[in-house]
Structures are given as C-alpha cells and as structure tokens.
Amino acid sequence: MSSEVNESTPWHRKFTSVPDDDVRKTTGYSYAPATARDGGDWRFQVAEFAKGAAEMSVEFGKGVRDVLKQSILRDDSVIMRKFVPPCAKILRRLRFLNQYLPEDRDPVLAWSVIACVCFFAIAAVIINTNQTTPPLVKNMKIHPTSASIILLPDARRLAYQEQGVRADQARYSMILPHSFLSSRLAGIPGIKGSLLEEFGVRLVTYDLPGFGESDPHPDRDLESSAMDMLHLSYAVNFTGKFWVVGYSGGSMHAWAALRYIPDRLAGAIMVAPMVNPYEPRLTKEERRAIWGKWTTEKRMMYFLARKFPKLLAYLYRRSFLSGNHGQIDTWLSFSLGKRDRALIEDQIFKEFWQRDVEESVRQANVKPFIEEAVLQVSDWGFSVADLKAHTRYNRGKGILLWLKSFYSRKEEILNGFLGPIHIWQGAEDKLIPPSMSDFVHRVLPDVMLHKLPYEGHFTYFYFCDECHRQMFTIVYGNPQGPLAPNVDNITIKDDAEENAQRRGGNKEQSWIEKPDSNRSERPSKSHSTSVGSSNPTTEAVTDRLNALSFTERNKQPNGSLPSVQFGSIHVPVQGQEAVWKPKSYGTVSGAKPVEVDKAPVNQTVGLGYATQTASDGKQNAALSKLFGGSLLENFTVDNSTYSSAQVRATFYPKFENEKSDQEVRTRMIEMVSKGLATLEVSLKHSGSLFMYAGHEGGAYAKNSYGNVYTAVGVFVLGRVFHEAWGSQASKKQAEFNEFLELNRMCISMELVTAVLGDHGQRPREDYVVVTAVTELGVGKPRFYSTPDIIAFCRKWRLPTNHVWLFSTRKSVMSFFAAYDALCEEGTATPVSKALDEVADISVPASKDHVKVQGEILEGLVARMVSHESSIHMEQVLRDYPPAPSEGADHQLGPSLREICAANRTDEKQQIKALLESVGTSFCPNYLDWFGNEASDSHSRNADRSVLSKFLQAHPADFSTMKLQVGCFLIQLIY
C-alpha cells in the first residue's frame, strides 16, 4: 500500500487512461487534445474560454428573458397596462410606413436596424472626431495682416508690434507677452501714446507661438518662450536691459524670462500674476484659498489640462474656436466681481476684446491653446522661489573636486534675480486669487507687492489712465521724457577751431569791469613808494582789480586793449585775449622799480614748467636783477603787492562721505534702481599722481615740478609712445604735445614704478595709467567722462584702466555682494573675475594688473556717473577698438631701472640721464629741472621765498585775497 501511495503518477495520465467514448461522442470535447499535449497552445485555451463565456451569456440572456416574461411582460403587470395600449395605438398609426419596406423583410427587424443607424448617425454629428476646425463664420472676422515680422534662428516667424518712442529716444524699454486667448494687439489695454512719450518708454508686444501671426513651435516650453523674448530684444535693437511685463496668464512667460535670461532684464512689472496651481511649495492653506476661489468648471478645466489635455480640443472648438463671439467668463470658465462685470459690459471693452480674440484665433489651430493651457499646470522646470537671490558654492563634479573643496576656497556663484519686481494685485480678483501674490511675496520677500483693495482682474489694467500713470511713476520715478537723439555720439577733434567751439563756441569767460557810479576815476602814475605808503598808482590798480567780475561775453575782434599800467607792467583787462605769464610785483624799501618781464602779452608760460626760448636771455637777466644781490633780503609785502599766474594743473575735488558706508551704499542702489545714475568701478593702482600738460604746459608730481618724479613720469610716458607707435613714436609725440597745447589740456595718470617705492608689492613693470583728462579752456575746467577718456586714450594709444559699469539694481547689488565677500582677502584675479561676471559692461585695462603690478590689489574706486554712461561706453567701444602695439618688438634702449641703477649716487645725474633718454619731443630743454645754469638764473627757492612772504600778508581788499588763494595753489605746485 505504501508503495502505491507514494507513487507519483501525473493526474492527466490517469484521466487519459480512462476511456470515455460516450463523452467524446456526445460533446466532442477531449480532456487531452493533441495541441495541449504537444505544448499547451494558449490560443486554444483562449478560444475555449471565449466559447464557454458566449454560451454562458446566451443562457444568462435566456434566463433574463424568462424572468421578464414571468414578472414584467405579463398582461396583468402595471407596465403592460400603462404602456402597451399607447404604444399599440402609435404603431397602428405608423403601420403605413411598412409599405416602404421590402416585402421580404420583417418590419420589426428592419425598423430595429434603422433605429440603430439613426442613433450612430446622430452621435457622429454631436461628437465630431475630425481634427480639422470648421471655418470661422458669423461674427468673427479675419483681418489683413498688420504685424512686423522677425525671423528666429529656427526659421520661425515671430510677429510683434511697437508703441511709444523711437528706439534712439527710449529711456526705458519694455516687452510684454500676452495672456491666454489674447494677442500682441492687447499690450497694455488703453494706454496712451502721450504717457509713453512722457516717460520715454518703448513698449514691444508680440504673438506667442501659434497665436496671431506667429508660427507655432514644435517643442514649446517656457525656456523656449524666454529665448524667443531674448531674440526679439536683439532684433528690435534693445541695446541695454529691458523690463518685462506680465499680466494674468502671460506672467508665466515673464517668470520664465526672469529665470532664463536675468542678465538682459532690468526688472519686472506684474499685474495679477499667475503661478502654477500645482506648485509643490504651496501650503495647504494657500492651496485651499486658491482653488476655493475658482468655479467647478474652472477646476475641471485645470484637471483636464493636467490629466487629459486632448479633451480640451472639443471644449475649445465649442467656444472661442466655434467662429462665434461669446462672453469671456463663459469661455474661460470663471466668475467675475461687480466691477469686472460692469467693465466687460462696456462697449469699448467689447470691441477691444472681440478684435483681440479674432487676432488670437487667426490661424484656427487648437494646438497652441492646448499647449498654453498645459504649460500653466505642468512642471515649469523651475519654481518662483528659485528667483530669490542666493549664493551657491560651485564644488564641481567628481570625487577629487569634492575632496579638494574641504581644504580650498569655495567658488561662490550668485544665483537668482536681483532686479526689482513690482506686483499689483486686486483684492476682488476671482480669476487670479490674491493668495497667489501672497505666495510670491512669501517666497520672494524683496518683491514690492501693491495690493488694490477694490480692484478686480481687469479694472486696474484695462482702460485706466490714472492706473497706468501710477504704475509708471512707481517703477520709473518722475517722468523725464524721451532721450535726445544721438545722445551717445562722441567726437574728438584735432582742429583748433573745432576744439574752441567745443569749449563754448564764440563765447568765452573773461574778466569784465563792474559798473560802479560811485567810484571816481583816479590818475595812473608810474613810480614806486615806500612800505606802507599809499599812492595813486596803487589805488588805481586796486580799484581796477576790484572792478573785475567773472562772466561770459562774446569774443571781441582785435583792436585796442585797455590796460592798467603799474610801473612798466601792463595789466590786461576787459577785452584782452592774451594769456598772462607769471609776473611778480613788489614794493621794495629804498629801491627803484625793477622791470620784471618784457615778454609779449600773447606769450604763454605755464606755471610749474617755465617755457624758455631763445629770447629768454633778457628775461633771465631781469630776473637776475630782481633776485640778485641783497634785493631779496629787502623784499617786503604789503596790501599793494600783486601777482598774476596761470595754473595748468587741475585736480578732481576731494570729498569725504557725509554719511555712513551703509547709507551711501543704499543711496547708490536706489539711484541706479530708479535709472538716475550708473555705478562706475575702476581699479586703484599703487602709484603716484603724475600730471602732464605738454612739453610747454609742464609735468607735475608730488605737488611740485622739476623733480625726479616728473622726470620718471616723462620717461615712462615717452616709453609708452615708443611701445605703441614704434617707428612713428617721435612724430606722434610731437603731434600729441601740440594737441595738448592747442587745446590747453592736462592729463592725469597713475605712475607705478619700482624706483620710486611701492605700497606693499614691488611692481613687475614700470607703467602709467590715464585716470583723468581735463580741458582747461577759459574759466572752469571740463573733466572728460570715462567713455571720453577711453576714446581719447585709444586715439593716442595711451594705457587705460579696467572699468566696470553697473546700470541695474541687480548688477549693483551683485557688486556689493562680491565686494563684501572679497574685501578682506581678495586679490586682483578673483576680484576682476567676479566683477566681470556681474557687471553690465566690462572694459579691460590696456595692461593686465597681474602682469604689470601683481596680485596685491590696493583697492577699488566707485563713483556715480550719468545714467547714459553705459550707452556712451558701448558707442565708444564700437567706434574705437583697441589699437595694436607696433613697437613691442623694437629695441627701446635701456630701461628705467637700468638708468636709475647706473646713476643711483646722484639724483641730478639720474634726472639728466632720464631726460636725455626721452628725447626732445617730450623734453626740449632742462630748464624745468636745472634752471639756466649758464646765465646764473635764480633758483626755485627764491620764487618760493617771494611767494611765502606774499602769502604772509593780510590783504584788506577782496581782490587781493582771491589772488592770495591763487598763489597758495601756485606754491603747492612749486
């Protein structure tokens, strides 16, 4: 038994061994068919299962029929009693239709077939599965094309429209992507051209892909939308940064621009901005407040767009793609407040809305509208919270970079959008609930949220002149009008007449006589007096100088020039065009008057660099008489002692911050954000101030001239010309000096050399960098702007500094963030690299700071300049490209360090060797450094003594006091 029990025989073998012929004969089934035994064909199993299910269904149907016959279809049932007689009556009346049926057809079967066909025909009419859109009929019209077209890099056409001022007069530029079921024609609805012109605004609106006259995009997303905006800004010649405007659903594309092209944006203006309703950072309360404001139909539309977007085609074709105009709230499935309802019932709004919709559905293509709806609720690829400014550390990828980050300095990258973002949100808005703007303000605390208590979705943005003005005033400040045409043009003229016109045309500043009826005329005599005595000549000079005032007059033709004679000195007054030379007037006890100078009045002598010619012998002899013997010892100063001079060195006025650094920083950011100014930053080189006014105007350094600093500066400047111009250096040096003299200019430079000491790191090369250019003109000097300096230097191939311009709030805040991070231990390379990344415009220096001076950076110089400086700089960079160095490979002779090392024991010999190496173009004589040794001329100490004594006087009249102040400046230069 045990063996039989343990024996494992397959169950199908047992069944196959039992003959059952009766079963096979009656049913035709076999429990072991050949296909099953050979391999278990699954198709056979499926077929058998289907047959069994069909038989069961037939039997189930028969059972249901029997139940109906026994319960419902009985003659005594309630249904049969109520419905059979009326139906029989109707069938008897319709029996005449049977004559139209074929004679060999059962009427019941025929009418059943006809009923089924009618049912499916009606269903096909109701549910149109054809993807082609029916033609637009009834009220909707197709208008002629009117848009401007640009061709994008992917060969798509983009339609746009411009409003406001011209491109060359635009103070602010704006791009506006339209909302759902809209077009470029919407823009800012109802905005007046006079308002755009008043604020100098240029507004550009465009059709989204597939809307209006723009071609569809095959793979559309928010990043491609931002790229379209970027290409459009370049195509319409937005040279600077522009503002992006987002309204309702169009704000989705504005958020994308802030995310993907932040460097091109100056800021954002949002009105009722939309965020993704499925944003994961929404809290439960925010999500409940947003979805609770929407109607059931609106929630269903968002659900379909997210889960079943293809079903939207049926709904859209029954609404705005049907060819008929309708109500906006019905089409877009949302409710309206009282003020919004009143606005959309207005005839002006209806006409504007209908025209905008007609342009939006011009192509009768449902796909762009489905794409737009899907973009609103799908993953944007970023979150609005990502726009918050934050610092990210770039550690790179890989195990080695990860390990290196633990012991090396982390590379900081500033992410997010730093520009201003303004949001206007109506409290009665039911389409874009206020909770969306509250969410944006929560994740972006720097956003400026303007809540409108009684406004809806349309009332603040559509046809509201006061609302539009209020928005522009908040964003742009007070209206300043459009820019003047061609404001960025720059010209540097070589002709003397043109330079004279640039300094004021035919008008110049001069001293003229004040009218004074009470002052009596006094005779003028020529003789000297004792100390403290008064004479008519002195009084005449004093009165004459008191009568001088500074004003503007038209240039007089050559003619008689009135003057006041003091001794043998003629003092030029009103109408005289001569340039004064330094003269000294003194009162000497017991001495005869001495003729100090007999040079012509039209001969120019720049103070600090006394130009000497072949006719200077008489002057030197006269000076010898003045300062020779015991004359200087007996020199005294009284109220009648006068001196006149001309200073050819000019300085920027020094200043101290009146407020704290944080207040100054805040003020800078505010001015740049409002478009009132631009922040300019440059490198501070570790050198000495060196000024050059031409070979006749003088060289100045260390508040003096004729010293080793000026000699080194002239040598280095001459070497710059040799490196830049090569074989043409001598010719260009002469032209440069002539240009400076003709235009009365002074060049300020930072002189960096190893022979004059260093500030912590020995410079690797000896060089100069131009920091200021001044036209002295007649009267107040005119300092060149930085773009003018760069244009001037590139014309003459002079070295320029590294300059960065920050013209937006984002870039300015980035600069200060970089400064805070690098101010303690930043060196030249990381500082320059950081500023290059965040600056709006970066102009590299002619000489790399690291190569010529080293990594140690003395500091940065930041100042506020004109708001148009960026435009001016871009124009200069286009018109004046960097020139090549033609003398880089030429033999330049001994270097500065070699000359100074060979003559280190004698400073005078050092100066002489440097000047000999420069040549006659920059140093025609050595009088400025050594005087006239052959004629035994006076020393500089003698002049300094005279001026020192003069400055000790206490003048009684205002004219002498002004002269004393001027002489104090003279002493500084000496």
mmCIF file with all atom_site columns, C-alpha atoms in Angstrom, residues 590-738:
data_model
loop_
_atom_site.group_PDB
_atom_site.id
_atom_site.type_symbol
_atom_site.label_atom_id
_atom_site.label_alt_id
_atom_site.label_comp_id
_atom_site.label_asym_id
_atom_site.label_entity_id
_atom_site.label_seq_id
_atom_site.pdbx_PDB_ins_code
_atom_site.Cartn_x
_atom_site.Cartn_y
_atom_site.Cartn_z
_atom_site.occupancy
_atom_site.B_iso_or_equiv
_atom_site.pdbx_formal_charge
_atom_site.auth_seq_id
_atom_site.auth_comp_id
_atom_site.auth_asym_id
_atom_site.auth_atom_id
_atom_site.pdbx_PDB_model_num
ATOM 1   C CA . GLY A 1 590 ? 64.688 152.357 -0.898  1.00 0.00 ? 590 GLY A CA 1
ATOM 2   C CA . ALA A 1 591 ? 64.877 150.590 -4.217  1.00 0.00 ? 591 ALA A CA 1
ATOM 3   C CA . LYS A 1 592 ? 63.968 151.626 -7.691  1.00 0.00 ? 592 LYS A CA 1
ATOM 4   C CA . PRO A 1 593 ? 61.242 149.806 -9.577  1.00 0.00 ? 593 PRO A CA 1
ATOM 5   C CA . VAL A 1 594 ? 62.537 146.799 -11.491 1.00 0.00 ? 594 VAL A CA 1
ATOM 6   C CA . GLU A 1 595 ? 61.195 145.641 -14.805 1.00 0.00 ? 595 GLU A CA 1
ATOM 7   C CA . VAL A 1 596 ? 60.353 142.026 -14.205 1.00 0.00 ? 596 VAL A CA 1
ATOM 8   C CA . ASP A 1 597 ? 59.217 140.885 -17.625 1.00 0.00 ? 597 ASP A CA 1
ATOM 9   C CA . LYS A 1 598 ? 59.224 142.343 -21.092 1.00 0.00 ? 598 LYS A CA 1
ATOM 10  C CA . ALA A 1 599 ? 57.786 139.338 -22.856 1.00 0.00 ? 599 ALA A CA 1
ATOM 11  C CA . PRO A 1 600 ? 54.910 139.911 -25.254 1.00 0.00 ? 600 PRO A CA 1
ATOM 12  C CA . VAL A 1 601 ? 51.485 139.585 -23.717 1.00 0.00 ? 601 VAL A CA 1
ATOM 13  C CA . ASN A 1 602 ? 50.469 136.825 -26.094 1.00 0.00 ? 602 ASN A CA 1
ATOM 14  C CA . GLN A 1 603 ? 53.312 134.544 -24.988 1.00 0.00 ? 603 GLN A CA 1
ATOM 15  C CA . THR A 1 604 ? 52.140 131.689 -22.781 1.00 0.00 ? 604 THR A CA 1
ATOM 16  C CA . VAL A 1 605 ? 54.104 130.435 -19.801 1.00 0.00 ? 605 VAL A CA 1
ATOM 17  C CA . GLY A 1 606 ? 52.584 127.541 -17.841 1.00 0.00 ? 606 GLY A CA 1
ATOM 18  C CA . LEU A 1 607 ? 53.238 127.751 -14.148 1.00 0.00 ? 607 LEU A CA 1
ATOM 19  C CA . GLY A 1 608 ? 55.381 124.903 -12.960 1.00 0.00 ? 608 GLY A CA 1
ATOM 20  C CA . TYR A 1 609 ? 57.005 124.373 -16.342 1.00 0.00 ? 609 TYR A CA 1
ATOM 21  C CA . ALA A 1 610 ? 58.647 127.624 -17.440 1.00 0.00 ? 610 ALA A CA 1
ATOM 22  C CA . THR A 1 611 ? 58.937 127.536 -21.218 1.00 0.00 ? 611 THR A CA 1
ATOM 23  C CA . GLN A 1 612 ? 62.162 129.125 -22.357 1.00 0.00 ? 612 GLN A CA 1
ATOM 24  C CA . THR A 1 613 ? 63.066 130.219 -25.877 1.00 0.00 ? 613 THR A CA 1
ATOM 25  C CA . ALA A 1 614 ? 65.968 131.966 -27.479 1.00 0.00 ? 614 ALA A CA 1
ATOM 26  C CA . SER A 1 615 ? 64.526 135.305 -26.341 1.00 0.00 ? 615 SER A CA 1
ATOM 27  C CA . ASP A 1 616 ? 64.662 134.324 -22.667 1.00 0.00 ? 616 ASP A CA 1
ATOM 28  C CA . GLY A 1 617 ? 68.028 135.913 -22.136 1.00 0.00 ? 617 GLY A CA 1
ATOM 29  C CA . LYS A 1 618 ? 66.592 139.345 -21.366 1.00 0.00 ? 618 LYS A CA 1
ATOM 30  C CA . GLN A 1 619 ? 64.051 137.793 -19.036 1.00 0.00 ? 619 GLN A CA 1
ATOM 31  C CA . ASN A 1 620 ? 66.737 135.827 -17.182 1.00 0.00 ? 620 ASN A CA 1
ATOM 32  C CA . ALA A 1 621 ? 68.820 138.958 -16.872 1.00 0.00 ? 621 ALA A CA 1
ATOM 33  C CA . ALA A 1 622 ? 65.863 140.829 -15.461 1.00 0.00 ? 622 ALA A CA 1
ATOM 34  C CA . LEU A 1 623 ? 65.198 138.032 -13.016 1.00 0.00 ? 623 LEU A CA 1
ATOM 35  C CA . SER A 1 624 ? 68.841 138.105 -12.014 1.00 0.00 ? 624 SER A CA 1
ATOM 36  C CA . LYS A 1 625 ? 68.500 141.793 -11.235 1.00 0.00 ? 625 LYS A CA 1
ATOM 37  C CA . LEU A 1 626 ? 65.398 141.094 -9.180  1.00 0.00 ? 626 LEU A CA 1
ATOM 38  C CA . PHE A 1 627 ? 66.763 138.200 -7.173  1.00 0.00 ? 627 PHE A CA 1
ATOM 39  C CA . GLY A 1 628 ? 70.464 139.054 -7.254  1.00 0.00 ? 628 GLY A CA 1
ATOM 40  C CA . GLY A 1 629 ? 72.438 140.811 -4.526  1.00 0.00 ? 629 GLY A CA 1
ATOM 41  C CA . SER A 1 630 ? 70.588 141.972 -1.464  1.00 0.00 ? 630 SER A CA 1
ATOM 42  C CA . LEU A 1 631 ? 67.351 142.778 -3.263  1.00 0.00 ? 631 LEU A CA 1
ATOM 43  C CA . LEU A 1 632 ? 65.521 139.687 -1.975  1.00 0.00 ? 632 LEU A CA 1
ATOM 44  C CA . GLU A 1 633 ? 66.577 140.388 1.570   1.00 0.00 ? 633 GLU A CA 1
ATOM 45  C CA . ASN A 1 634 ? 64.927 143.821 1.428   1.00 0.00 ? 634 ASN A CA 1
ATOM 46  C CA . PHE A 1 635 ? 61.769 142.461 -0.204  1.00 0.00 ? 635 PHE A CA 1
ATOM 47  C CA . THR A 1 636 ? 58.647 143.155 1.832   1.00 0.00 ? 636 THR A CA 1
ATOM 48  C CA . VAL A 1 637 ? 54.945 142.529 1.315   1.00 0.00 ? 637 VAL A CA 1
ATOM 49  C CA . ASP A 1 638 ? 52.099 144.962 1.799   1.00 0.00 ? 638 ASP A CA 1
ATOM 50  C CA . ASN A 1 639 ? 48.485 145.308 0.620   1.00 0.00 ? 639 ASN A CA 1
ATOM 51  C CA . SER A 1 640 ? 49.676 146.612 -2.763  1.00 0.00 ? 640 SER A CA 1
ATOM 52  C CA . THR A 1 641 ? 51.698 143.504 -3.609  1.00 0.00 ? 641 THR A CA 1
ATOM 53  C CA . TYR A 1 642 ? 50.182 141.635 -6.542  1.00 0.00 ? 642 TYR A CA 1
ATOM 54  C CA . SER A 1 643 ? 50.959 138.571 -8.622  1.00 0.00 ? 643 SER A CA 1
ATOM 55  C CA . SER A 1 644 ? 49.206 137.019 -11.574 1.00 0.00 ? 644 SER A CA 1
ATOM 56  C CA . ALA A 1 645 ? 49.693 133.475 -12.814 1.00 0.00 ? 645 ALA A CA 1
ATOM 57  C CA . GLN A 1 646 ? 48.070 130.683 -14.745 1.00 0.00 ? 646 GLN A CA 1
ATOM 58  C CA . VAL A 1 647 ? 47.849 127.142 -13.394 1.00 0.00 ? 647 VAL A CA 1
ATOM 59  C CA . ARG A 1 648 ? 47.964 124.307 -15.933 1.00 0.00 ? 648 ARG A CA 1
ATOM 60  C CA . ALA A 1 649 ? 47.372 121.503 -13.408 1.00 0.00 ? 649 ALA A CA 1
ATOM 61  C CA . THR A 1 650 ? 43.831 120.549 -12.406 1.00 0.00 ? 650 THR A CA 1
ATOM 62  C CA . PHE A 1 651 ? 42.559 118.197 -9.713  1.00 0.00 ? 651 PHE A CA 1
ATOM 63  C CA . TYR A 1 652 ? 39.327 116.427 -9.031  1.00 0.00 ? 652 TYR A CA 1
ATOM 64  C CA . PRO A 1 653 ? 37.817 117.963 -5.896  1.00 0.00 ? 653 PRO A CA 1
ATOM 65  C CA . LYS A 1 654 ? 38.414 115.801 -2.861  1.00 0.00 ? 654 LYS A CA 1
ATOM 66  C CA . PHE A 1 655 ? 35.439 114.687 -0.814  1.00 0.00 ? 655 PHE A CA 1
ATOM 67  C CA . GLU A 1 656 ? 34.551 112.798 2.326   1.00 0.00 ? 656 GLU A CA 1
ATOM 68  C CA . ASN A 1 657 ? 31.447 110.673 2.721   1.00 0.00 ? 657 ASN A CA 1
ATOM 69  C CA . GLU A 1 658 ? 28.956 112.693 4.722   1.00 0.00 ? 658 GLU A CA 1
ATOM 70  C CA . LYS A 1 659 ? 27.083 109.583 5.829   1.00 0.00 ? 659 LYS A CA 1
ATOM 71  C CA . SER A 1 660 ? 27.909 106.025 6.824   1.00 0.00 ? 660 SER A CA 1
ATOM 72  C CA . ASP A 1 661 ? 29.069 103.493 4.277   1.00 0.00 ? 661 ASP A CA 1
ATOM 73  C CA . GLN A 1 662 ? 25.771 101.617 4.504   1.00 0.00 ? 662 GLN A CA 1
ATOM 74  C CA . GLU A 1 663 ? 23.759 104.784 3.844   1.00 0.00 ? 663 GLU A CA 1
ATOM 75  C CA . VAL A 1 664 ? 25.956 105.645 0.882   1.00 0.00 ? 664 VAL A CA 1
ATOM 76  C CA . ARG A 1 665 ? 25.565 102.115 -0.457  1.00 0.00 ? 665 ARG A CA 1
ATOM 77  C CA . THR A 1 666 ? 21.794 102.243 -0.068  1.00 0.00 ? 666 THR A CA 1
ATOM 78  C CA . ARG A 1 667 ? 21.665 105.577 -1.842  1.00 0.00 ? 667 ARG A CA 1
ATOM 79  C CA . MET A 1 668 ? 23.756 104.226 -4.715  1.00 0.00 ? 668 MET A CA 1
ATOM 80  C CA . ILE A 1 669 ? 21.466 101.214 -5.143  1.00 0.00 ? 669 ILE A CA 1
ATOM 81  C CA . GLU A 1 670 ? 18.408 103.440 -5.032  1.00 0.00 ? 670 GLU A CA 1
ATOM 82  C CA . MET A 1 671 ? 19.739 105.845 -7.659  1.00 0.00 ? 671 MET A CA 1
ATOM 83  C CA . VAL A 1 672 ? 20.694 103.035 -10.032 1.00 0.00 ? 672 VAL A CA 1
ATOM 84  C CA . SER A 1 673 ? 17.377 101.217 -9.483  1.00 0.00 ? 673 SER A CA 1
ATOM 85  C CA . LYS A 1 674 ? 15.434 104.336 -10.432 1.00 0.00 ? 674 LYS A CA 1
ATOM 86  C CA . GLY A 1 675 ? 17.554 104.862 -13.543 1.00 0.00 ? 675 GLY A CA 1
ATOM 87  C CA . LEU A 1 676 ? 19.022 108.122 -12.255 1.00 0.00 ? 676 LEU A CA 1
ATOM 88  C CA . ALA A 1 677 ? 22.681 107.108 -12.394 1.00 0.00 ? 677 ALA A CA 1
ATOM 89  C CA . THR A 1 678 ? 25.145 104.335 -13.177 1.00 0.00 ? 678 THR A CA 1
ATOM 90  C CA . LEU A 1 679 ? 27.750 102.958 -10.792 1.00 0.00 ? 679 LEU A CA 1
ATOM 91  C CA . GLU A 1 680 ? 31.276 103.049 -12.218 1.00 0.00 ? 680 GLU A CA 1
ATOM 92  C CA . VAL A 1 681 ? 34.044 100.989 -10.619 1.00 0.00 ? 681 VAL A CA 1
ATOM 93  C CA . SER A 1 682 ? 37.742 101.001 -11.510 1.00 0.00 ? 682 SER A CA 1
ATOM 94  C CA . LEU A 1 683 ? 40.955 99.574  -10.098 1.00 0.00 ? 683 LEU A CA 1
ATOM 95  C CA . LYS A 1 684 ? 43.170 101.572 -7.747  1.00 0.00 ? 684 LYS A CA 1
ATOM 96  C CA . HIS A 1 685 ? 46.814 101.207 -8.744  1.00 0.00 ? 685 HIS A CA 1
ATOM 97  C CA . SER A 1 686 ? 49.618 101.529 -6.208  1.00 0.00 ? 686 SER A CA 1
ATOM 98  C CA . GLY A 1 687 ? 51.433 104.511 -7.632  1.00 0.00 ? 687 GLY A CA 1
ATOM 99  C CA . SER A 1 688 ? 51.802 108.287 -7.534  1.00 0.00 ? 688 SER A CA 1
ATOM 100 C CA . LEU A 1 689 ? 49.783 111.000 -9.214  1.00 0.00 ? 689 LEU A CA 1
ATOM 101 C CA . PHE A 1 690 ? 51.551 112.319 -12.310 1.00 0.00 ? 690 PHE A CA 1
ATOM 102 C CA . MET A 1 691 ? 50.138 115.115 -14.487 1.00 0.00 ? 691 MET A CA 1
ATOM 103 C CA . TYR A 1 692 ? 51.312 116.154 -17.902 1.00 0.00 ? 692 TYR A CA 1
ATOM 104 C CA . ALA A 1 693 ? 50.187 119.262 -19.822 1.00 0.00 ? 693 ALA A CA 1
ATOM 105 C CA . GLY A 1 694 ? 52.503 119.124 -22.829 1.00 0.00 ? 694 GLY A CA 1
ATOM 106 C CA . HIS A 1 695 ? 56.146 119.973 -23.286 1.00 0.00 ? 695 HIS A CA 1
ATOM 107 C CA . GLU A 1 696 ? 55.262 123.620 -22.673 1.00 0.00 ? 696 GLU A CA 1
ATOM 108 C CA . GLY A 1 697 ? 52.458 123.139 -20.173 1.00 0.00 ? 697 GLY A CA 1
ATOM 109 C CA . GLY A 1 698 ? 54.577 121.207 -17.723 1.00 0.00 ? 698 GLY A CA 1
ATOM 110 C CA . ALA A 1 699 ? 54.875 117.929 -15.832 1.00 0.00 ? 699 ALA A CA 1
ATOM 111 C CA . TYR A 1 700 ? 53.775 117.781 -12.172 1.00 0.00 ? 700 TYR A CA 1
ATOM 112 C CA . ALA A 1 701 ? 54.131 115.260 -9.369  1.00 0.00 ? 701 ALA A CA 1
ATOM 113 C CA . LYS A 1 702 ? 54.255 115.384 -5.573  1.00 0.00 ? 702 LYS A CA 1
ATOM 114 C CA . ASN A 1 703 ? 52.811 118.946 -5.575  1.00 0.00 ? 703 ASN A CA 1
ATOM 115 C CA . SER A 1 704 ? 55.844 120.179 -7.412  1.00 0.00 ? 704 SER A CA 1
ATOM 116 C CA . TYR A 1 705 ? 57.740 120.020 -10.689 1.00 0.00 ? 705 TYR A CA 1
ATOM 117 C CA . GLY A 1 706 ? 61.319 119.682 -11.800 1.00 0.00 ? 706 GLY A CA 1
ATOM 118 C CA . ASN A 1 707 ? 61.941 116.680 -9.519  1.00 0.00 ? 707 ASN A CA 1
ATOM 119 C CA . VAL A 1 708 ? 62.799 113.041 -10.002 1.00 0.00 ? 708 VAL A CA 1
ATOM 120 C CA . TYR A 1 709 ? 59.109 112.063 -10.014 1.00 0.00 ? 709 TYR A CA 1
ATOM 121 C CA . THR A 1 710 ? 58.344 114.273 -13.004 1.00 0.00 ? 710 THR A CA 1
ATOM 122 C CA . ALA A 1 711 ? 61.481 113.068 -14.796 1.00 0.00 ? 711 ALA A CA 1
ATOM 123 C CA . VAL A 1 712 ? 60.477 109.424 -14.256 1.00 0.00 ? 712 VAL A CA 1
ATOM 124 C CA . GLY A 1 713 ? 56.923 110.199 -15.383 1.00 0.00 ? 713 GLY A CA 1
ATOM 125 C CA . VAL A 1 714 ? 58.080 111.862 -18.590 1.00 0.00 ? 714 VAL A CA 1
ATOM 126 C CA . PHE A 1 715 ? 60.438 108.944 -19.271 1.00 0.00 ? 715 PHE A CA 1
ATOM 127 C CA . VAL A 1 716 ? 57.713 106.310 -18.764 1.00 0.00 ? 716 VAL A CA 1
ATOM 128 C CA . LEU A 1 717 ? 55.234 108.296 -20.865 1.00 0.00 ? 717 LEU A CA 1
ATOM 129 C CA . GLY A 1 718 ? 57.762 108.588 -23.672 1.00 0.00 ? 718 GLY A CA 1
ATOM 130 C CA . ARG A 1 719 ? 58.410 104.865 -23.497 1.00 0.00 ? 719 ARG A CA 1
ATOM 131 C CA . VAL A 1 720 ? 54.659 104.235 -23.789 1.00 0.00 ? 720 VAL A CA 1
ATOM 132 C CA . PHE A 1 721 ? 54.656 106.090 -27.099 1.00 0.00 ? 721 PHE A CA 1
ATOM 133 C CA . HIS A 1 722 ? 57.631 104.066 -28.357 1.00 0.00 ? 722 HIS A CA 1
ATOM 134 C CA . GLU A 1 723 ? 55.910 100.780 -27.444 1.00 0.00 ? 723 GLU A CA 1
ATOM 135 C CA . ALA A 1 724 ? 52.614 101.830 -29.019 1.00 0.00 ? 724 ALA A CA 1
ATOM 136 C CA . TRP A 1 725 ? 53.754 103.603 -32.189 1.00 0.00 ? 725 TRP A CA 1
ATOM 137 C CA . GLY A 1 726 ? 57.135 102.049 -32.950 1.00 0.00 ? 726 GLY A CA 1
ATOM 138 C CA . SER A 1 727 ? 58.964 103.954 -35.672 1.00 0.00 ? 727 SER A CA 1
ATOM 139 C CA . GLN A 1 728 ? 56.312 106.712 -35.654 1.00 0.00 ? 728 GLN A CA 1
ATOM 140 C CA . ALA A 1 729 ? 56.810 107.462 -31.957 1.00 0.00 ? 729 ALA A CA 1
ATOM 141 C CA . SER A 1 730 ? 58.729 110.745 -32.390 1.00 0.00 ? 730 SER A CA 1
ATOM 142 C CA . LYS A 1 731 ? 56.196 112.103 -34.856 1.00 0.00 ? 731 LYS A CA 1
ATOM 143 C CA . LYS A 1 732 ? 53.258 111.123 -32.654 1.00 0.00 ? 732 LYS A CA 1
ATOM 144 C CA . GLN A 1 733 ? 54.930 112.609 -29.571 1.00 0.00 ? 733 GLN A CA 1
ATOM 145 C CA . ALA A 1 734 ? 55.236 115.958 -31.322 1.00 0.00 ? 734 ALA A CA 1
ATOM 146 C CA . GLU A 1 735 ? 51.622 115.813 -32.511 1.00 0.00 ? 735 GLU A CA 1
ATOM 147 C CA . PHE A 1 736 ? 50.462 114.845 -29.027 1.00 0.00 ? 736 PHE A CA 1
ATOM 148 C CA . ASN A 1 737 ? 52.260 117.757 -27.369 1.00 0.00 ? 737 ASN A CA 1
ATOM 149 C CA . GLU A 1 738 ? 50.937 120.153 -29.985 1.00 0.00 ? 738 GLU A CA 1
#
